XYZ file of N, CA and C in Angstrom:
873
model
N -18.027 -48.091 0.186
C -16.957 -47.265 0.162
C -15.794 -47.717 0.936
N -14.545 -47.714 0.477
C -13.316 -48.195 1.066
C -12.842 -47.064 2.171
N -12.443 -47.608 3.004
C -11.927 -46.648 4.107
C -10.484 -46.270 3.656
N -10.125 -45.203 4.256
C -8.863 -44.457 3.633
C -7.603 -45.133 3.708
N -7.447 -45.936 4.818
C -6.402 -46.700 5.124
C -6.333 -48.217 4.658
N -7.314 -48.708 4.087
C -7.463 -50.050 3.477
C -7.676 -50.956 4.807
N -6.598 -52.121 4.796
C -6.787 -53.073 6.010
C -5.613 -53.322 6.475
N -5.512 -53.836 7.624
C -4.149 -54.480 8.165
C -3.484 -55.584 7.523
N -2.178 -55.634 7.451
C -1.340 -56.468 6.922
C -0.262 -56.963 7.646
N 0.579 -57.742 7.275
C 1.738 -58.112 8.153
C 2.676 -57.128 8.359
N 2.835 -56.094 7.401
C 3.565 -54.859 7.458
C 2.686 -53.607 7.927
N 1.372 -53.494 8.201
C 0.557 -52.463 8.437
C -0.391 -52.738 9.438
N -0.059 -51.863 10.696
C -0.687 -52.007 11.932
C -1.578 -50.789 12.023
N -2.922 -50.885 12.551
C -3.643 -49.656 13.055
C -3.946 -49.706 14.321
N -3.744 -48.554 15.142
C -3.970 -48.326 16.560
C -4.848 -47.266 16.731
N -6.002 -47.426 17.493
C -7.030 -46.461 17.878
C -6.302 -45.717 19.008
N -6.631 -44.392 18.915
C -6.116 -43.529 19.995
C -7.076 -42.804 20.693
N -8.567 -43.057 20.471
C -9.652 -42.455 21.111
C -9.566 -42.299 22.608
N -8.913 -43.461 23.219
C -8.834 -43.721 24.536
C -7.545 -43.583 24.968
N -6.637 -42.637 24.075
C -5.278 -42.624 24.599
C -4.508 -43.945 24.717
N -3.953 -44.434 23.646
C -3.285 -45.928 23.514
C -2.219 -45.788 24.484
N -2.112 -46.682 25.398
C -1.028 -46.900 26.242
C 0.351 -46.986 25.513
N 1.404 -46.337 25.980
C 2.712 -46.405 25.348
C 3.227 -47.876 25.189
N 2.765 -48.940 26.173
C 3.293 -50.213 26.033
C 2.601 -50.956 24.989
N 1.440 -50.621 24.720
C 0.706 -51.315 23.639
C 1.348 -50.819 22.109
N 1.719 -49.555 22.122
C 2.435 -49.025 21.029
C 3.826 -49.831 20.725
N 4.447 -49.865 21.843
C 5.631 -50.502 21.750
C 5.734 -51.953 21.091
N 4.654 -52.719 21.781
C 4.442 -54.060 21.405
C 4.258 -54.010 19.820
N 3.536 -53.191 19.291
C 3.416 -53.233 17.733
C 4.631 -52.787 17.094
N 5.405 -51.889 17.487
C 6.600 -51.462 17.024
C 7.545 -52.727 17.005
N 7.703 -53.318 18.090
C 8.757 -54.474 18.390
C 8.377 -55.672 17.342
N 7.021 -55.932 17.102
C 6.690 -57.043 16.371
C 7.061 -56.832 14.785
N 6.711 -55.504 14.603
C 7.147 -55.073 13.243
C 8.637 -55.265 12.907
N 9.279 -54.679 13.737
C 10.810 -54.859 13.742
C 11.234 -56.198 13.646
N 10.718 -56.988 14.444
C 11.240 -58.436 14.354
C 10.527 -59.381 13.117
N 9.769 -58.685 12.223
C 9.364 -59.338 11.141
C 10.084 -58.635 9.942
N 9.247 -57.970 9.057
C 9.840 -57.259 7.918
C 9.710 -55.852 8.012
N 9.431 -55.341 9.146
C 9.260 -53.969 9.214
C 7.933 -53.503 8.676
N 7.538 -52.166 8.895
C 6.258 -51.819 8.476
C 5.820 -50.467 8.874
N 4.580 -50.059 9.025
C 4.211 -48.919 9.468
C 2.961 -49.097 10.480
N 2.980 -48.300 11.523
C 2.019 -48.348 12.389
C 1.202 -46.960 12.299
N -0.068 -47.075 11.998
C -0.906 -45.745 11.903
C -1.720 -45.656 13.199
N -1.137 -44.632 14.105
C -1.708 -44.284 15.363
C -2.871 -43.449 15.141
N -4.132 -43.776 15.585
C -5.256 -42.874 15.383
C -6.155 -43.392 14.125
N -6.020 -44.585 14.010
C -6.882 -45.145 12.904
C -7.581 -46.536 13.488
N -8.779 -47.094 13.256
C -9.491 -48.090 13.915
C -9.130 -49.234 13.065
N -9.547 -50.287 13.512
C -9.166 -51.638 12.943
C -9.641 -51.767 11.322
N -10.793 -51.124 11.271
C -11.252 -51.183 9.911
C -10.982 -50.121 8.892
N -9.668 -49.477 9.255
C -9.357 -48.579 8.429
C -9.705 -47.066 8.627
N -10.631 -46.750 9.290
C -11.308 -45.410 9.694
C -10.395 -44.570 10.558
N -10.005 -43.311 9.988
C -9.124 -42.385 10.784
C -9.936 -41.760 11.798
N -9.651 -41.859 12.955
C -10.373 -41.177 14.023
C -9.515 -39.879 14.876
N -8.293 -39.869 14.577
C -7.328 -39.027 15.023
C -6.572 -39.415 16.326
N -5.538 -38.611 16.754
C -4.460 -39.003 17.821
C -4.877 -38.003 19.006
N -4.716 -38.554 20.274
C -4.635 -37.864 21.391
C -3.633 -36.854 21.263
N -3.875 -35.723 22.052
C -2.883 -34.537 22.080
C -1.477 -34.937 22.514
N -1.624 -35.914 23.428
C -0.241 -36.331 24.226
C 0.692 -37.156 23.104
N 0.150 -37.533 21.944
C 0.717 -38.147 20.915
C 1.053 -37.382 19.627
N 0.937 -36.105 19.674
C 1.163 -35.188 18.564
C 2.455 -34.731 18.580
N 3.401 -35.141 19.390
C 4.935 -34.883 19.179
C 5.469 -35.859 18.448
N 5.649 -35.739 17.193
C 6.430 -36.735 16.329
C 7.882 -36.999 16.860
N 8.427 -35.990 17.138
C 9.977 -36.327 17.559
C 9.979 -36.850 19.003
N 9.201 -36.359 19.839
C 9.027 -37.059 21.318
C 8.520 -38.482 20.977
N 7.671 -38.798 20.060
C 7.318 -40.267 20.103
C 8.450 -41.175 19.654
N 9.152 -40.728 18.468
C 10.255 -41.474 18.018
C 11.390 -41.700 19.222
N 11.649 -40.614 19.884
C 12.399 -40.606 21.090
C 12.154 -41.719 22.176
N 10.795 -41.790 22.367
C 10.322 -42.666 23.398
C 10.401 -44.138 22.853
N 10.187 -44.388 21.650
C 10.308 -45.802 20.880
C 11.717 -46.115 21.153
N 12.835 -45.329 20.852
C 14.154 -45.706 20.792
C 14.653 -45.599 22.239
N 14.164 -45.162 23.259
C 14.490 -45.167 24.664
C 14.039 -46.383 25.260
N 12.715 -46.894 24.620
C 12.167 -48.065 25.527
C 12.232 -49.437 24.512
N 13.198 -49.555 23.551
C 13.456 -50.798 22.802
C 14.872 -51.154 23.208
N 15.180 -52.393 23.015
C 16.643 -53.079 22.916
C 16.716 -54.111 22.020
N 17.641 -53.717 21.176
C 18.344 -52.460 20.824
C 17.391 -51.485 20.376
N 17.782 -50.154 20.478
C 16.837 -48.959 20.137
C 16.399 -49.241 18.664
N 15.110 -49.070 18.490
C 14.371 -49.044 17.179
C 14.522 -47.540 16.624
N 14.919 -47.296 15.581
C 14.972 -46.029 14.956
C 13.844 -45.760 14.082
N 12.520 -45.653 14.878
C 11.338 -45.375 14.183
C 11.245 -43.998 13.524
N 10.546 -43.805 12.449
C 10.311 -42.267 12.154
C 8.947 -42.047 11.986
N 8.552 -41.063 12.975
C 7.220 -40.584 13.093
C 6.730 -39.212 12.425
N 5.748 -39.276 11.793
C 5.250 -37.916 11.151
C 3.645 -37.822 11.309
N 3.139 -36.635 11.312
C 1.727 -36.597 11.355
C 1.150 -36.415 9.850
N 0.184 -37.342 9.694
C -0.495 -37.218 8.188
C -1.935 -37.193 8.485
N -2.651 -37.221 7.510
C -3.992 -37.149 7.702
C -4.480 -35.743 7.460
N -5.637 -35.336 8.068
C -6.184 -33.811 7.899
C -6.030 -33.004 9.142
N -6.064 -31.913 9.065
C -6.011 -30.993 10.364
C -7.020 -31.280 11.422
N -8.230 -31.890 10.877
C -9.425 -32.004 11.716
C -9.279 -33.563 12.230
N -8.507 -34.400 11.521
C -8.473 -35.757 11.946
C -6.824 -35.988 11.791
N -5.961 -35.722 12.535
C -4.711 -36.018 12.309
C -4.395 -37.447 12.771
N -3.485 -38.024 12.037
C -3.146 -39.356 12.165
C -1.584 -39.389 12.402
N -0.857 -40.260 13.233
C 0.597 -40.396 13.364
C 0.993 -41.532 12.543
N 1.774 -41.399 11.483
C 2.420 -42.553 10.862
C 3.798 -42.928 11.400
N 3.966 -44.054 11.913
C 5.215 -44.543 12.412
C 5.878 -45.651 11.697
N 7.010 -45.099 10.848
C 7.647 -46.210 10.045
C 8.613 -46.790 10.673
N 8.556 -48.406 10.695
C 9.330 -49.066 11.546
C 10.280 -50.004 10.572
N 11.659 -49.831 10.804
C 12.576 -50.630 10.094
C 12.602 -51.934 10.242
N 13.043 -52.887 9.419
C 13.337 -54.136 9.847
C 14.486 -54.292 10.645
N 14.561 -54.807 11.761
C 15.763 -54.909 12.578
C 16.620 -56.021 12.035
N 17.968 -55.762 12.135
C 18.993 -56.679 11.899
C 19.546 -57.575 12.857
N 18.700 -57.471 14.100
C 18.940 -58.256 15.371
C 17.383 -58.670 15.801
N 17.406 -59.059 16.816
C 16.233 -59.549 17.626
C 15.730 -58.380 18.478
N 14.700 -57.542 18.470
C 14.391 -56.536 19.427
C 13.296 -56.834 20.471
N 13.560 -56.317 21.549
C 12.620 -56.387 22.692
C 12.074 -55.115 23.159
N 10.943 -54.895 23.904
C 10.766 -53.814 24.705
C 11.821 -53.733 26.018
N 11.906 -52.533 26.495
C 12.647 -52.555 27.683
C 12.229 -53.358 28.784
N 10.939 -53.685 28.883
C 10.507 -54.676 29.978
C 10.735 -56.176 29.517
N 11.466 -56.422 28.434
C 11.848 -57.697 27.976
C 10.732 -58.507 27.048
N 9.879 -57.882 26.555
C 8.733 -58.629 25.484
C 9.352 -58.486 24.281
N 9.362 -59.836 23.711
C 9.735 -60.139 22.314
C 8.655 -60.537 21.521
N 8.385 -59.921 20.428
C 7.114 -60.169 19.733
C 7.348 -60.093 18.232
N 6.551 -60.901 17.310
C 6.688 -60.896 16.064
C 5.307 -60.920 15.349
N 5.192 -60.699 14.113
C 3.911 -60.534 13.335
C 3.748 -61.885 12.572
N 2.430 -62.279 12.551
C 1.899 -63.452 11.867
C 0.600 -63.321 11.440
N 0.141 -64.169 10.520
C -1.234 -64.121 9.983
C -2.186 -65.176 10.742
N -3.382 -64.886 11.129
C -4.184 -65.913 11.607
C -4.949 -66.577 10.609
N -5.740 -67.617 11.006
C -6.374 -68.291 10.151
C -7.330 -67.704 9.331
N -8.047 -66.494 9.885
C -9.076 -65.777 9.218
C -8.293 -64.694 8.024
N -7.063 -64.843 8.210
C -6.437 -63.884 7.150
C -5.993 -62.417 7.836
N -6.245 -62.384 9.102
C -5.861 -61.022 9.675
C -4.574 -61.166 10.436
N -3.733 -60.090 10.534
C -2.488 -60.283 11.216
C -2.796 -60.063 12.670
N -1.613 -60.465 13.484
C -1.516 -60.393 14.823
C -0.225 -60.347 15.406
N 0.031 -59.880 16.488
C 1.422 -59.797 17.159
C 1.336 -60.860 18.282
N 2.406 -61.865 18.192
C 2.568 -62.836 19.254
C 3.780 -63.026 19.607
N 3.980 -63.658 20.821
C 5.348 -63.687 21.422
C 6.123 -64.556 20.377
N 7.661 -64.206 20.453
C 8.582 -64.878 19.950
C 9.425 -65.905 20.845
N 9.313 -67.258 20.764
C 9.756 -68.199 21.573
C 11.209 -68.498 21.561
N 12.052 -68.969 22.512
C 13.192 -68.942 22.367
C 13.838 -69.672 20.915
N 13.216 -70.813 20.600
C 13.655 -71.375 19.497
C 13.513 -70.552 18.276
N 12.439 -69.603 18.333
C 12.030 -68.682 16.926
C 13.305 -67.759 17.087
N 13.583 -67.316 18.242
C 15.016 -66.049 18.296
C 15.918 -66.732 17.675
N 16.532 -67.954 17.875
C 17.665 -68.645 17.344
C 17.438 -68.657 15.753
N 16.251 -69.197 15.229
C 16.032 -69.371 13.847
C 15.820 -67.817 13.293
N 15.278 -66.788 14.027
C 15.527 -65.475 13.258
C 16.833 -65.077 13.055
N 17.764 -64.958 14.214
C 19.129 -64.707 14.146
C 19.863 -65.526 13.081
N 19.667 -66.784 12.895
C 20.358 -67.554 11.752
C 19.617 -66.840 10.410
N 18.513 -66.684 10.133
C 17.941 -66.128 8.930
C 18.630 -64.690 8.572
N 19.017 -63.864 9.543
C 19.534 -62.705 9.341
C 21.077 -62.614 9.218
N 21.636 -64.056 9.430
C 22.994 -64.025 9.258
C 23.804 -63.608 10.558
N 23.100 -63.510 11.574
C 23.652 -63.053 12.804
C 24.073 -64.282 13.746
N 23.797 -65.485 13.231
C 24.015 -66.551 14.232
C 23.998 -67.756 13.299
N 25.264 -68.591 13.356
C 25.356 -69.944 12.818
C 24.951 -70.893 13.681
N 23.533 -71.381 13.389
C 22.988 -72.219 14.463
C 23.682 -73.769 14.435
N 24.274 -74.064 13.280
C 24.867 -75.449 13.345
C 26.141 -75.355 14.137
N 26.720 -74.076 14.392
C 27.941 -74.089 15.202
C 27.680 -73.977 16.792
N 26.232 -73.836 17.052
C 26.068 -73.752 18.601
C 26.269 -74.969 19.405
N 26.698 -74.939 20.524
C 27.140 -76.248 21.329
C 25.694 -76.637 21.806
N 25.617 -78.096 21.938
C 24.238 -78.678 22.233
C 24.348 -79.011 23.729
N 23.270 -78.280 24.428
C 23.513 -78.549 25.996
C 23.320 -80.015 26.377
N 24.201 -80.327 27.449
C 24.146 -81.615 27.936
C 24.722 -82.808 27.266
N 25.290 -82.450 25.972
C 26.012 -83.362 25.148
C 27.434 -83.478 25.474
N 28.058 -84.572 25.284
C 29.460 -84.609 25.490
C 30.222 -85.515 24.479
N 31.305 -85.435 24.387
C 32.241 -86.099 23.273
C 31.836 -87.692 23.428
N 31.295 -88.124 24.435
C 30.863 -89.549 24.587
C 29.865 -89.807 23.565
N 29.075 -88.759 23.063
C 27.802 -89.038 22.245
C 28.445 -89.072 20.863
N 29.841 -88.872 20.704
C 30.288 -89.213 19.287
C 30.492 -90.757 18.985
N 30.241 -91.295 18.024
C 30.471 -92.658 17.664
C 31.929 -92.797 17.027
N 32.674 -93.572 17.693
C 34.199 -93.847 17.265
C 34.041 -94.329 15.708
N 33.152 -95.141 15.321
C 33.148 -95.617 13.960
C 32.922 -94.545 13.075
N 32.038 -93.476 13.417
C 31.904 -92.377 12.622
C 33.146 -91.415 12.588
N 33.839 -91.436 13.546
C 34.964 -90.506 13.655
C 36.208 -91.148 12.566
N 36.136 -92.430 12.565
C 37.005 -93.168 11.648
C 36.607 -92.820 10.215
N 35.148 -92.984 9.897
C 34.676 -92.743 8.617
C 35.014 -91.320 8.145
N 34.961 -90.295 9.255
C 35.427 -88.911 8.643
C 36.875 -88.962 8.257
N 37.703 -89.564 9.112
C 39.208 -89.595 8.635
C 39.387 -90.231 7.406
N 38.696 -91.237 6.968
C 38.803 -91.998 5.782
C 38.152 -91.048 4.642
N 37.270 -90.357 4.837
C 36.763 -89.555 3.681
C 37.845 -88.409 3.481
N 38.435 -87.703 4.730
C 39.451 -86.795 4.553
C 40.607 -87.290 3.771
N 41.018 -88.496 4.089
C 42.133 -89.157 3.550
C 41.932 -89.402 1.888
N 40.726 -89.735 1.627
C 40.443 -90.070 0.235
C 40.109 -88.970 -0.653
N 39.322 -87.894 -0.301
C 38.865 -86.926 -1.172
C 39.470 -85.483 -0.899
N 40.089 -85.244 0.564
C 40.570 -83.843 0.522
C 42.056 -83.686 0.742
N 42.603 -83.933 -0.389
C 44.214 -84.176 -0.326
C 44.789 -82.897 0.155
N 44.313 -81.677 0.101
C 44.795 -80.540 0.695
C 44.554 -80.592 2.343
N 43.782 -81.200 2.749
C 43.581 -81.232 4.174
C 43.965 -82.489 4.960
N 44.907 -83.210 4.255
C 45.262 -84.384 4.930
C 46.325 -84.304 6.069
N 46.856 -83.046 6.312
C 47.414 -82.848 7.533
C 46.737 -82.771 8.719
N 45.234 -82.709 8.610
C 44.209 -83.041 9.591
C 44.302 -84.501 10.261
N 44.787 -85.452 9.513
C 44.742 -86.723 9.951
C 45.916 -86.789 11.030
N 46.872 -85.897 11.043
C 47.789 -85.923 12.050
C 47.491 -85.541 13.346
N 46.264 -85.091 13.529
C 45.859 -84.330 14.677
C 45.031 -85.498 15.542
N 45.199 -85.280 16.892
C 44.368 -86.332 17.690
C 42.835 -86.242 17.444
N 42.157 -86.963 18.021
C 40.617 -87.058 17.658
C 40.068 -85.586 18.193
N 40.502 -85.262 19.515
C 39.947 -84.042 20.013
C 40.505 -82.618 19.304
N 41.708 -82.997 18.773
C 42.157 -81.605 17.976
C 41.490 -81.680 16.534
N 41.163 -82.701 16.076
C 40.519 -82.858 14.808
C 39.004 -82.248 14.816
N 38.426 -82.679 15.896
C 37.036 -82.266 16.076
C 37.247 -80.640 16.461
N 38.042 -80.139 17.080
C 37.889 -78.872 17.472
C 38.253 -78.039 16.264
N 39.186 -78.339 15.366
C 39.645 -77.689 14.100
C 38.392 -77.532 13.105
N 37.670 -78.638 13.038
C 36.659 -78.712 12.208
C 35.205 -78.267 12.813
N 35.468 -77.342 14.046
C 34.327 -76.830 14.596
C 33.244 -77.839 15.006
N 33.437 -79.081 15.236
C 32.551 -80.193 15.705
C 32.148 -80.156 17.190
N 33.302 -79.394 17.789
C 33.262 -79.316 19.330
C 33.494 -77.917 19.531
N 33.057 -77.182 20.736
C 33.439 -75.823 21.104
C 33.712 -76.080 22.792
N 34.460 -74.919 23.207
C 34.672 -75.003 24.761
C 33.852 -74.074 25.448
N 32.949 -74.597 26.516
C 32.031 -73.719 27.228
C 32.551 -73.774 28.493
N 32.786 -72.645 29.067
C 33.098 -72.658 30.631
C 34.181 -73.934 30.990
N 35.150 -73.988 29.973
C 36.250 -74.940 30.356
C 35.755 -76.457 30.010
N 34.488 -76.597 29.488
C 34.159 -77.934 29.365
C 34.207 -78.132 27.632
N 34.431 -79.195 26.959
C 34.186 -79.434 25.451
C 33.020 -80.027 25.317
N 32.273 -79.285 24.403
C 30.853 -79.732 24.111
C 30.550 -79.866 22.581
N 29.972 -80.887 22.113
C 29.646 -80.902 20.607
C 28.759 -79.908 20.211
N 28.987 -79.410 18.906
C 28.184 -78.643 18.118
C 27.303 -79.306 17.617
N 25.967 -78.564 17.102
C 24.913 -79.412 16.385
C 25.564 -80.031 15.089
N 26.506 -79.414 14.415
C 27.198 -80.084 13.186
C 27.926 -81.312 13.646
N 28.659 -81.239 14.876
C 29.439 -82.423 15.327
C 28.515 -83.439 15.548
N 27.257 -83.293 16.201
C 26.527 -84.393 16.423
C 25.715 -84.921 15.201
N 25.400 -83.990 14.210
C 24.824 -84.560 12.941
C 25.701 -85.395 12.312
N 27.219 -85.061 12.238
C 28.186 -85.843 11.580
C 28.703 -86.886 12.199
N 28.918 -86.803 13.594
C 29.372 -87.985 14.311
C 28.594 -88.647 15.499
N 27.404 -88.289 15.469
C 26.585 -88.653 16.769
C 26.039 -90.099 16.640
N 26.074 -90.656 17.867
C 25.534 -92.014 17.817
C 24.246 -91.913 17.727
N 23.468 -93.092 17.315
C 22.138 -93.127 16.834
C 21.278 -92.635 18.022
N 21.478 -93.225 19.342
C 20.691 -92.675 20.283
C 20.691 -91.417 20.823
N 22.001 -90.808 20.575
C 22.201 -89.333 20.917
C 21.446 -88.489 20.042
N 21.262 -88.863 18.690
C 20.795 -88.099 17.795
C 19.245 -87.957 18.039
N 18.589 -89.261 18.533
C 17.325 -89.322 18.816
C 17.126 -88.429 20.278
N 18.039 -88.223 21.056
C 17.773 -87.638 22.248
C 17.925 -86.146 21.967
N 18.852 -85.567 21.321
C 19.335 -84.134 21.044
C 18.630 -83.519 19.817
N 18.603 -84.352 18.674
C 18.071 -83.835 17.580
C 16.994 -84.843 16.830
N 15.806 -85.023 17.793
C 14.878 -85.826 17.213
C 14.235 -85.437 15.851
N 14.290 -84.298 15.486
C 13.781 -84.190 13.966
C 14.700 -84.278 12.901
N 15.945 -84.839 13.210
C 16.854 -85.027 12.041
C 16.460 -86.405 11.174
N 16.216 -86.043 9.846
C 16.015 -87.271 9.084
C 16.390 -86.633 7.680
N 16.596 -87.795 6.809
C 16.988 -87.831 5.257
C 16.214 -88.778 4.674
N 15.750 -88.534 3.334
C 14.960 -89.412 2.658
C 15.401 -89.579 1.303
N 15.459 -90.816 0.704
C 15.701 -91.140 -0.625
C 14.352 -91.461 -1.227
N 14.109 -90.713 -2.451
C 12.817 -91.215 -3.052
C 13.247 -91.403 -4.683
N 12.436 -92.332 -5.262
C 12.476 -92.583 -6.610
C 11.009 -92.314 -6.999
N 10.936 -91.260 -8.200
C 9.620 -90.892 -8.618
C 9.391 -91.447 -9.997
N 8.209 -91.915 -10.368
C 7.788 -92.200 -11.629
C 6.771 -91.227 -11.971
N 6.862 -90.179 -12.484
C 5.633 -89.177 -12.626
C 5.315 -88.754 -11.306
N 4.165 -88.951 -10.948
C 3.696 -88.564 -9.442
C 3.580 -89.658 -8.672
N 3.996 -90.936 -8.989
C 4.094 -92.185 -8.223
C 5.433 -92.292 -7.556
N 5.272 -92.604 -6.265
C 6.626 -92.860 -5.466
C 6.870 -94.361 -5.538
N 7.988 -94.739 -6.207
C 8.550 -96.019 -6.344
C 9.401 -96.580 -5.106
N 10.075 -95.650 -4.617
C 11.028 -95.932 -3.508
C 10.771 -94.776 -2.379
N 10.750 -94.847 -1.149
C 10.705 -93.751 -0.161
C 11.467 -94.452 1.177
N 12.763 -94.128 1.309
C 13.539 -94.793 2.235
C 13.960 -93.568 2.991
N 13.493 -93.720 4.358
C 14.048 -92.653 5.339
C 15.403 -93.211 6.202
N 16.008 -92.204 6.512
C 17.360 -92.457 7.222
C 17.396 -91.368 8.473
N 17.799 -91.839 9.586
C 17.919 -90.867 10.847
C 19.368 -91.204 11.358
N 20.135 -91.712 10.818
C 21.569 -91.934 11.438
C 22.645 -90.591 11.156
N 23.927 -90.773 11.504
C 24.616 -89.631 11.387
C 24.780 -89.296 9.927
N 25.227 -88.101 9.548
C 25.066 -87.441 8.052
C 26.149 -88.115 7.264
N 27.277 -88.472 7.686
C 28.256 -89.091 6.737
C 27.986 -90.747 6.453
N 27.452 -91.287 7.359
C 26.972 -92.578 7.135
C 25.630 -92.442 6.029
N 24.790 -91.630 6.337
C 23.517 -91.330 5.444
C 23.869 -91.217 4.136
N 24.960 -90.331 3.867
C 25.330 -89.850 2.584
C 25.623 -91.143 1.763
N 26.519 -91.948 2.403
C 27.055 -93.277 1.753
C 25.882 -94.218 1.549
N 25.044 -94.327 2.496
C 23.820 -95.146 2.244
C 22.838 -94.799 1.088
N 22.767 -93.521 1.026
C 22.013 -92.965 0.008
C 22.726 -93.001 -1.407
N 23.995 -92.711 -1.359
C 24.780 -93.039 -2.493
C 24.759 -94.361 -3.097
N 24.678 -95.330 -2.306
C 24.704 -96.831 -2.660
C 23.097 -96.893 -3.307
N 22.315 -96.311 -2.828
C 20.877 -96.434 -3.470
C 20.639 -95.902 -4.976
N 21.545 -95.085 -5.287
C 21.456 -94.618 -6.807
C 21.685 -95.639 -7.837
N 22.481 -96.682 -7.628
C 23.134 -97.440 -8.484
C 21.999 -98.187 -9.264
N 21.026 -98.968 -8.433
C 20.062 -99.796 -9.043
C 18.931 -98.954 -9.515
N 18.942 -97.650 -9.495
C 17.865 -96.958 -10.079
C 18.479 -95.925 -11.082
N 19.665 -96.267 -11.611
C 20.353 -95.402 -12.577
C 20.187 -96.313 -13.871
N 19.175 -95.998 -14.680
C 19.026 -96.659 -16.000
C 20.392 -96.268 -16.968
N 20.581 -97.224 -17.969
C 21.636 -97.024 -18.958
C 20.889 -96.992 -20.335
N 21.734 -96.073 -21.050
C 21.214 -96.120 -22.580
C 22.306 -96.643 -23.498
N 22.112 -97.239 -24.484
C 23.228 -97.689 -25.599
C 23.716 -96.591 -26.316
N 25.008 -96.512 -26.316
C 25.685 -95.563 -27.090
C 26.528 -96.388 -28.198
N 26.144 -96.028 -29.513
C 26.859 -96.397 -30.593
C 27.802 -95.492 -31.218
N 29.019 -96.042 -31.445
C 29.834 -95.042 -32.269
C 30.494 -96.082 -33.405
N 30.266 -95.874 -34.602
C 30.697 -96.686 -35.571
C 30.310 -98.234 -35.325
N 31.316 -98.962 -35.222
C 31.198 -100.307 -35.006
C 31.129 -100.652 -33.557
N 31.426 -99.896 -32.534
C 31.429 -100.189 -31.210
C 30.042 -99.538 -30.648
N 29.603 -100.251 -29.529
C 28.602 -99.910 -28.733
C 28.748 -100.187 -27.312
N 28.090 -99.299 -26.409
C 28.462 -99.560 -24.964
C 27.191 -99.138 -24.107
N 26.963 -99.511 -23.046
C 25.832 -99.023 -22.083
C 26.579 -98.039 -21.240
N 25.699 -96.531 -21.346
C 26.105 -95.419 -20.510
C 25.158 -95.199 -19.661
N 25.560 -95.147 -18.192
C 24.590 -94.456 -17.242
C 24.060 -93.271 -17.549
N 22.697 -93.092 -17.358
C 21.875 -91.748 -17.489
C 22.311 -90.910 -16.705
N 22.794 -91.098 -15.428
C 23.475 -90.215 -14.524
C 24.698 -90.564 -14.373
N 25.810 -89.705 -14.654
C 27.301 -90.027 -14.796
C 27.634 -90.261 -13.130
N 28.457 -91.005 -12.813
C 29.141 -91.309 -11.719
C 29.551 -89.921 -10.911
N 29.119 -89.826 -9.608
C 29.461 -88.501 -8.950
C 28.385 -87.454 -8.988
N 27.274 -87.502 -9.873
C 26.176 -86.703 -10.137
C 25.155 -87.136 -8.912
N 24.835 -86.325 -8.182
C 23.885 -86.771 -7.131
C 22.334 -87.051 -7.424
N 22.013 -86.268 -8.701
C 20.540 -86.245 -9.056
C 20.593 -86.869 -10.569
N 19.514 -87.456 -10.703
C 19.164 -87.709 -12.212
C 17.746 -87.802 -12.624
N 17.562 -87.989 -14.067
C 16.129 -87.692 -14.428
C 15.133 -88.828 -13.544
N 14.188 -88.429 -13.116
C 13.303 -89.292 -12.355
C 13.624 -89.600 -10.909
N 14.758 -88.886 -10.358
C 15.098 -89.184 -9.079
C 15.026 -88.043 -8.198
N 14.774 -88.202 -6.908
C 14.842 -86.858 -6.274
C 15.258 -87.213 -4.675
N 16.130 -86.325 -4.064
C 16.701 -86.676 -3.026
C 16.283 -85.355 -1.880
N 15.448 -85.906 -1.028
C 14.774 -84.622 -0.133
C 15.227 -84.961 1.339
N 16.219 -84.255 1.695
C 16.780 -84.139 2.988
C 15.565 -83.301 3.979
N 15.573 -83.681 5.167
C 14.600 -82.953 6.037
C 15.039 -83.117 7.426
């Protein structure tokens, strides 16, 4: 026989109230749901989905919603209502997905995740996950963030020259940028920002102009790959870990040898035509996978 409330999921949390659940434990559950995709907490339900009722202290739905709002930052507008039966009342607490990162007033930041056994749990959200979460919500442009301890000395002058050449060649409407000094150019393109009076490279700046050793130190996971596939067989698998402008040019050079041609005949004339037209980054049998 199935239990009335089913089983816990990423958006569904059961909390027993037989021993009067501490408010801190309830707040942890609410914060974790708000920092994920939202969901519902059923207070007065055991882990297996069996309703056992709520403590009399928790039977004020309005007061419970107010407590949650007062003890979360920013305040979570959870909606509480009593459901179940008169004999076994259960408090249903609907938690909206937060458009920011929420914490308890004591500073705990949690999120929901699935364990190996397929059951959900609430776990701490670490600093790097907070930045990713804000980026996913459109509240933070991670690429525009300054890179701590990096300086303009981490930029490669050759890559700065490459950037100027590209602007001059392809961006006719932006050629006025070429009249700027190096520092002015970097600032206008948001490759650097000013923090406490100091000019610091952004992540974008390092990825575009950074020296090889600086990229290894500040962005160790930076990598791009060029692959040529024949069915499921990999014919070419070339990795690149340099600045992006240089990498893009290197990958572009790799396309030509792997771009087959077909003979096109029109009347008395025939010519070889590349399968992938010039300027198109992908063609049949080719796959570019940045990472």
